[in-house]
Short mmCIF file of C-alpha atoms in Angstrom, two decimals:
data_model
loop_
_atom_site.label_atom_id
_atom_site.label_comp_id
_atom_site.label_asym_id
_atom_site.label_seq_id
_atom_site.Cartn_x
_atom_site.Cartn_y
_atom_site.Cartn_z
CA UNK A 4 -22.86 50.22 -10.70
CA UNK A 5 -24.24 48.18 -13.72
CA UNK A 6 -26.56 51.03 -15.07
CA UNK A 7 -23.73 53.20 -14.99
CA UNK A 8 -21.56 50.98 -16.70
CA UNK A 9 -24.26 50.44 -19.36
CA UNK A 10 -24.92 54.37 -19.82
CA UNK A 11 -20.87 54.39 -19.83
CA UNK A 12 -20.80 51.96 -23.05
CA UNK A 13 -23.77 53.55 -24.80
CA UNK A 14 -21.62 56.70 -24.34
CA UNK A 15 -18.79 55.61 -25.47
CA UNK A 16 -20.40 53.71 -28.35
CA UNK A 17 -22.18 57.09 -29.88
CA UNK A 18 -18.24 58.58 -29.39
CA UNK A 19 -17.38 55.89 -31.70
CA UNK A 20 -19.93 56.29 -34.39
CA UNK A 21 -19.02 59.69 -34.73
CA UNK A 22 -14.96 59.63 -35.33
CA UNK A 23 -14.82 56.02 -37.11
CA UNK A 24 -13.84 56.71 -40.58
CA UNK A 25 -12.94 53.23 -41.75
CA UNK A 26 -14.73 50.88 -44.30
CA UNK A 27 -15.48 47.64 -42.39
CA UNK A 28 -18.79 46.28 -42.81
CA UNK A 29 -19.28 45.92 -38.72
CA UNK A 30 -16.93 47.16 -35.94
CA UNK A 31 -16.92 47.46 -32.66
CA UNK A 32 -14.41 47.95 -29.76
CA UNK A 33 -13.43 46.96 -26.36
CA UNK A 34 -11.84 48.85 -23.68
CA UNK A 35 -7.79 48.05 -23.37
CA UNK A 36 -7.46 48.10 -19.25
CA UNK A 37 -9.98 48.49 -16.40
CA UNK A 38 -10.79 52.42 -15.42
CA UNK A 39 -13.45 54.64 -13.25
CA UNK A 40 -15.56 54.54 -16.12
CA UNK A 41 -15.39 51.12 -16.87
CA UNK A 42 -15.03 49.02 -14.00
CA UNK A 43 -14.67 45.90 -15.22
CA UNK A 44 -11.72 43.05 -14.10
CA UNK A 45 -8.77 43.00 -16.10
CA UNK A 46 -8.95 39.38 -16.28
CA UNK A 47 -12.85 39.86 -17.93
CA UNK A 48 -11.26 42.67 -20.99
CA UNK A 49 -8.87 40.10 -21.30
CA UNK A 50 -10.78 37.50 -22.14
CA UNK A 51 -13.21 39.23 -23.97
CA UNK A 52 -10.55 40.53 -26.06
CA UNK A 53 -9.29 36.69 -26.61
CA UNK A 54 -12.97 35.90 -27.96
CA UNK A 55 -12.16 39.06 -30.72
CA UNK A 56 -8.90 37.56 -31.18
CA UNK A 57 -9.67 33.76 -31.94
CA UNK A 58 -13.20 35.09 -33.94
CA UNK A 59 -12.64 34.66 -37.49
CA UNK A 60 -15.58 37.24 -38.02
CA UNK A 61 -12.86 39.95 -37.37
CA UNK A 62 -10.17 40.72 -39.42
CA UNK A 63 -8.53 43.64 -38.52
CA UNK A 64 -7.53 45.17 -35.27
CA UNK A 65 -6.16 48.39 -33.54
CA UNK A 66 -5.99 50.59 -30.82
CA UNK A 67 -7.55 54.01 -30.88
CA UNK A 68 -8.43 56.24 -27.89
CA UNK A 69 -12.00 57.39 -27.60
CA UNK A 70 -13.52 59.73 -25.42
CA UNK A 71 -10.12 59.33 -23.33
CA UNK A 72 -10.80 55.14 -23.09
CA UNK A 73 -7.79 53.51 -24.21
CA UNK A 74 -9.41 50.54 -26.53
CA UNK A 75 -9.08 48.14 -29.38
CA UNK A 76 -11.29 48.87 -32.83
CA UNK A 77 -12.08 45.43 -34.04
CA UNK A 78 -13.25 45.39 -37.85
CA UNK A 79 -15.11 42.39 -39.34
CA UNK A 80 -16.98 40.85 -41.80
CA UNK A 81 -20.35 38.73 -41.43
CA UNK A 82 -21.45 38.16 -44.74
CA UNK A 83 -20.96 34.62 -45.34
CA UNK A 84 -22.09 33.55 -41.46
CA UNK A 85 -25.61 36.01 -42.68
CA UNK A 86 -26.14 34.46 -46.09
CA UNK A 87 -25.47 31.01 -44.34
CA UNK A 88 -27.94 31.62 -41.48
CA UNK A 89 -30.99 32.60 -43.23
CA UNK A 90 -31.17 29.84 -45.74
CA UNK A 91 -32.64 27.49 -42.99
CA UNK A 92 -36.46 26.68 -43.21
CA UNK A 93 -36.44 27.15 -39.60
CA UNK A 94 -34.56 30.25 -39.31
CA UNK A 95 -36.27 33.24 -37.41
CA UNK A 96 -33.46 36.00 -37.74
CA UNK A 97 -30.12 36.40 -39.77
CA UNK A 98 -26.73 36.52 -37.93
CA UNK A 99 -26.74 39.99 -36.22
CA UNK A 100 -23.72 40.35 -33.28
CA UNK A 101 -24.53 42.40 -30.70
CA UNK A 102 -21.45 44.08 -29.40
CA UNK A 103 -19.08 41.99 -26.86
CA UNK A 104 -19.49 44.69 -24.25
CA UNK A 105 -23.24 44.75 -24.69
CA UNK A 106 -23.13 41.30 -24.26
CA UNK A 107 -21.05 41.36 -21.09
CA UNK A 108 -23.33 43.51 -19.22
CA UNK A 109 -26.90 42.10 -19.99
CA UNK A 110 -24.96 38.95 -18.37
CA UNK A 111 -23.62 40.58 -15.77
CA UNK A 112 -27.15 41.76 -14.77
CA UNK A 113 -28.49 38.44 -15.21
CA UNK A 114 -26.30 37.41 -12.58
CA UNK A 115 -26.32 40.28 -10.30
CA UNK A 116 -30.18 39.02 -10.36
CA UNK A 117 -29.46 35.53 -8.97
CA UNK A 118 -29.56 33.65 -12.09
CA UNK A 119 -26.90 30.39 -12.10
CA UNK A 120 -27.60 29.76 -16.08
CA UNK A 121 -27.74 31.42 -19.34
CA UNK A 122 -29.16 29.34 -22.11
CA UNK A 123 -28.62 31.58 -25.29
CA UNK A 124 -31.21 30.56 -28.16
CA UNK A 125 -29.87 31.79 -31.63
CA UNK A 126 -26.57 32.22 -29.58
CA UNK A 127 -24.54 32.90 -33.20
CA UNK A 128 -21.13 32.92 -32.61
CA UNK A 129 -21.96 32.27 -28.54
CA UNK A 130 -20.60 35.67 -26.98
CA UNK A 131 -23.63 36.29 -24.88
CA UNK A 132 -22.88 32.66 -23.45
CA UNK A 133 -19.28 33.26 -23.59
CA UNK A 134 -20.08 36.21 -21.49
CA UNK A 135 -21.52 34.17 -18.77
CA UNK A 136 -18.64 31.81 -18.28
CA UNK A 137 -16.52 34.69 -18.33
CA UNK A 138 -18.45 35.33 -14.81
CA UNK A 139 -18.43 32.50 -13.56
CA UNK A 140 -22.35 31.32 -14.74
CA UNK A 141 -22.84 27.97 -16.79
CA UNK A 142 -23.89 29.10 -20.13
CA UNK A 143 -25.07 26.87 -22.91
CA UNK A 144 -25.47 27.96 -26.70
CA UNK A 145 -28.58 26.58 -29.00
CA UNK A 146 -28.24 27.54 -32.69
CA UNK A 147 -29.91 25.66 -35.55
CA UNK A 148 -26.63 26.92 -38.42
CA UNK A 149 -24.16 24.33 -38.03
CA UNK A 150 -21.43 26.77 -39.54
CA UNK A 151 -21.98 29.43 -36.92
CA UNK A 152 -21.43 26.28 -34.74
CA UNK A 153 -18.31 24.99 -36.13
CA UNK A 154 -17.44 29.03 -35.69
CA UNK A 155 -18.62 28.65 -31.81
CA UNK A 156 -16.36 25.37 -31.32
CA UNK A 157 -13.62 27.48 -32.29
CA UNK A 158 -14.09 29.52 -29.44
CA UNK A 159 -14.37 27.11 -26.43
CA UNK A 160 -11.02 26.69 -26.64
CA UNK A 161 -10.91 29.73 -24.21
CA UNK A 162 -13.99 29.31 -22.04
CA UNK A 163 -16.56 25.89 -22.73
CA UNK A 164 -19.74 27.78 -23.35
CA UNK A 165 -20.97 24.08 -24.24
CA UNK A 166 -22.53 24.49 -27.90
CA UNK A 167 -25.25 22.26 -29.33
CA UNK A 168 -26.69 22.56 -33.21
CA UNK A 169 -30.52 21.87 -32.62
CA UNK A 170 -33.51 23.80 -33.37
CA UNK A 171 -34.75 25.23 -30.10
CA UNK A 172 -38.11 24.20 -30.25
CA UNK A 173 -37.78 20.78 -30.22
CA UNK A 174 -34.11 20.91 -27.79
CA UNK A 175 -34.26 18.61 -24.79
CA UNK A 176 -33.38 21.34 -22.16
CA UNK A 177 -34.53 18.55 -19.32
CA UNK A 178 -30.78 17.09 -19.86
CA UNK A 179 -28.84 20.29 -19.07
CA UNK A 180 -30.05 19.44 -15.59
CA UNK A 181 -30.96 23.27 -14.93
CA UNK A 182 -30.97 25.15 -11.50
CA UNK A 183 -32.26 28.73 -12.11
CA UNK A 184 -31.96 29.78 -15.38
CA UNK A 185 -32.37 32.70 -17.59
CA UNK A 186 -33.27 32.35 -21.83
CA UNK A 187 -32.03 34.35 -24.03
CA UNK A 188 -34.11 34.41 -27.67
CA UNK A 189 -32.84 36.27 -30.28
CA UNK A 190 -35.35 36.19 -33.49
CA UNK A 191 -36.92 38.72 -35.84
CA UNK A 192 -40.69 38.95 -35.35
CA UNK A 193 -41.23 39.41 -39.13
CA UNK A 194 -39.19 36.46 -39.66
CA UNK A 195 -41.06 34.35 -37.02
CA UNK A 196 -38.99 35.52 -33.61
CA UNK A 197 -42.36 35.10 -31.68
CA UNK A 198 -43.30 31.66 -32.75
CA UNK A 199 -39.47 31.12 -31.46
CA UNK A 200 -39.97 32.19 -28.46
CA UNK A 201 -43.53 30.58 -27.85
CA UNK A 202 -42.13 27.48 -28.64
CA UNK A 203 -39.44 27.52 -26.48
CA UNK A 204 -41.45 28.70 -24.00
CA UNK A 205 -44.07 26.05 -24.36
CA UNK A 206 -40.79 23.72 -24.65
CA UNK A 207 -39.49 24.53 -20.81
CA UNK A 208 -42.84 25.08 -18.91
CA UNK A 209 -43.20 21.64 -17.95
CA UNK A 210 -40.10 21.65 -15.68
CA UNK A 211 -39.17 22.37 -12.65
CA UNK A 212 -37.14 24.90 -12.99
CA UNK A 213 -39.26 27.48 -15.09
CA UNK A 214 -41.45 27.74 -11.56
CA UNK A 215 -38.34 28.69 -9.46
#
């Protein structure tokens, strides 16, 4: 069911790319209602829709029918969040969304694998976290740019994806109290994504929970 949801998006994605004929610097779009071909919860589009909404990244929306999915084209700008984010010393990768969707189903497949946590490192504006509250997982959000934080405390409004401003290498993940957790690590190798993740890595062997 998950796969073919995934081929379903990457589908409907490459539908996308070829008819959009607007100017927005990034776009991307989420299904209206729940369907054969994306069977997802109502109450799930909803709130991913509500994380679009309240996202100050976006600034226009609309509704547009592709491939014969009803969904809503939202347009936004990350300019200032990407200039922002790669200014740190520490940085490993400039702000770079993946799409909501995308994000919904590598969390739904974390969970469908047993995991009870997502711990997003570089989490951006959270939606990968704000993905795994949305089913039902505690999530938590590490990202060193304190303005893509601010941005992410705009957010929990909806869903408390609980976000902390800290570099990830030196984060003290022994106080989340974690069960069976999964770590996402976004970073550009060329821009030191693998000294990221080793460090985190090196950061969370210790406990318990990394042997579950």
């Amino acid at each position: 069911m998950i796969e073919q949801l995934a081929k379903n998006i990457v589908s409907l994605k490459k539908e996308f790319e070829k008819t959009y004929d607007g100017k927005s610097q990034m776009q991307e779009i989420i299904p209206v209602s729940t369907s054969e071909s994306f069977s997802i919860k109502q109450q799930d589009l909803e709130l991913l829709h509500q994380f679009a909404t309240k996202n100050p990244i976006y600034y226009n929306s609309y509704e547009s029918t592709i491939d014969n999915t009803k969904c809503i084209v939202y347009e936004g700008d990350i300019n200032k969040y990407w200039l922002n984010s790669i200014q740190h010393d520490a940085s490993n990768a400039p702000f770079s969304p993946t799409w909501i969707m995308s994000a919904y189903v590598t969390t739904l497949m974390t969970k469908n694998l047993g995991y009870s946590e997502v711990i997003d490192i570089g989490s951006g504006d959270g939606r990968i976290a704000f993905c795994a509250k949305v089913l039902d997982m505690e999530a938590y959000s590490v990202e060193l740019d304190e303005q893509l934080v601010d941005l992410q405390k705009l957010l929990v409004t909806t869903l408390d994806f609980h976000p902390f401003c800290s570099n990830a290498t030196t984060f003290d993940y022994a106080s989340l109290n974690l069960n069976h957790p999964v770590f996402f690590i976004g970073g550009l190798a060329q821009m030191g994504g693998v000294a990221l993740a080793t460090g985190v890595i090196d950061k969370i062997q210790p406990h318990d929970f990394w042997k579950k």
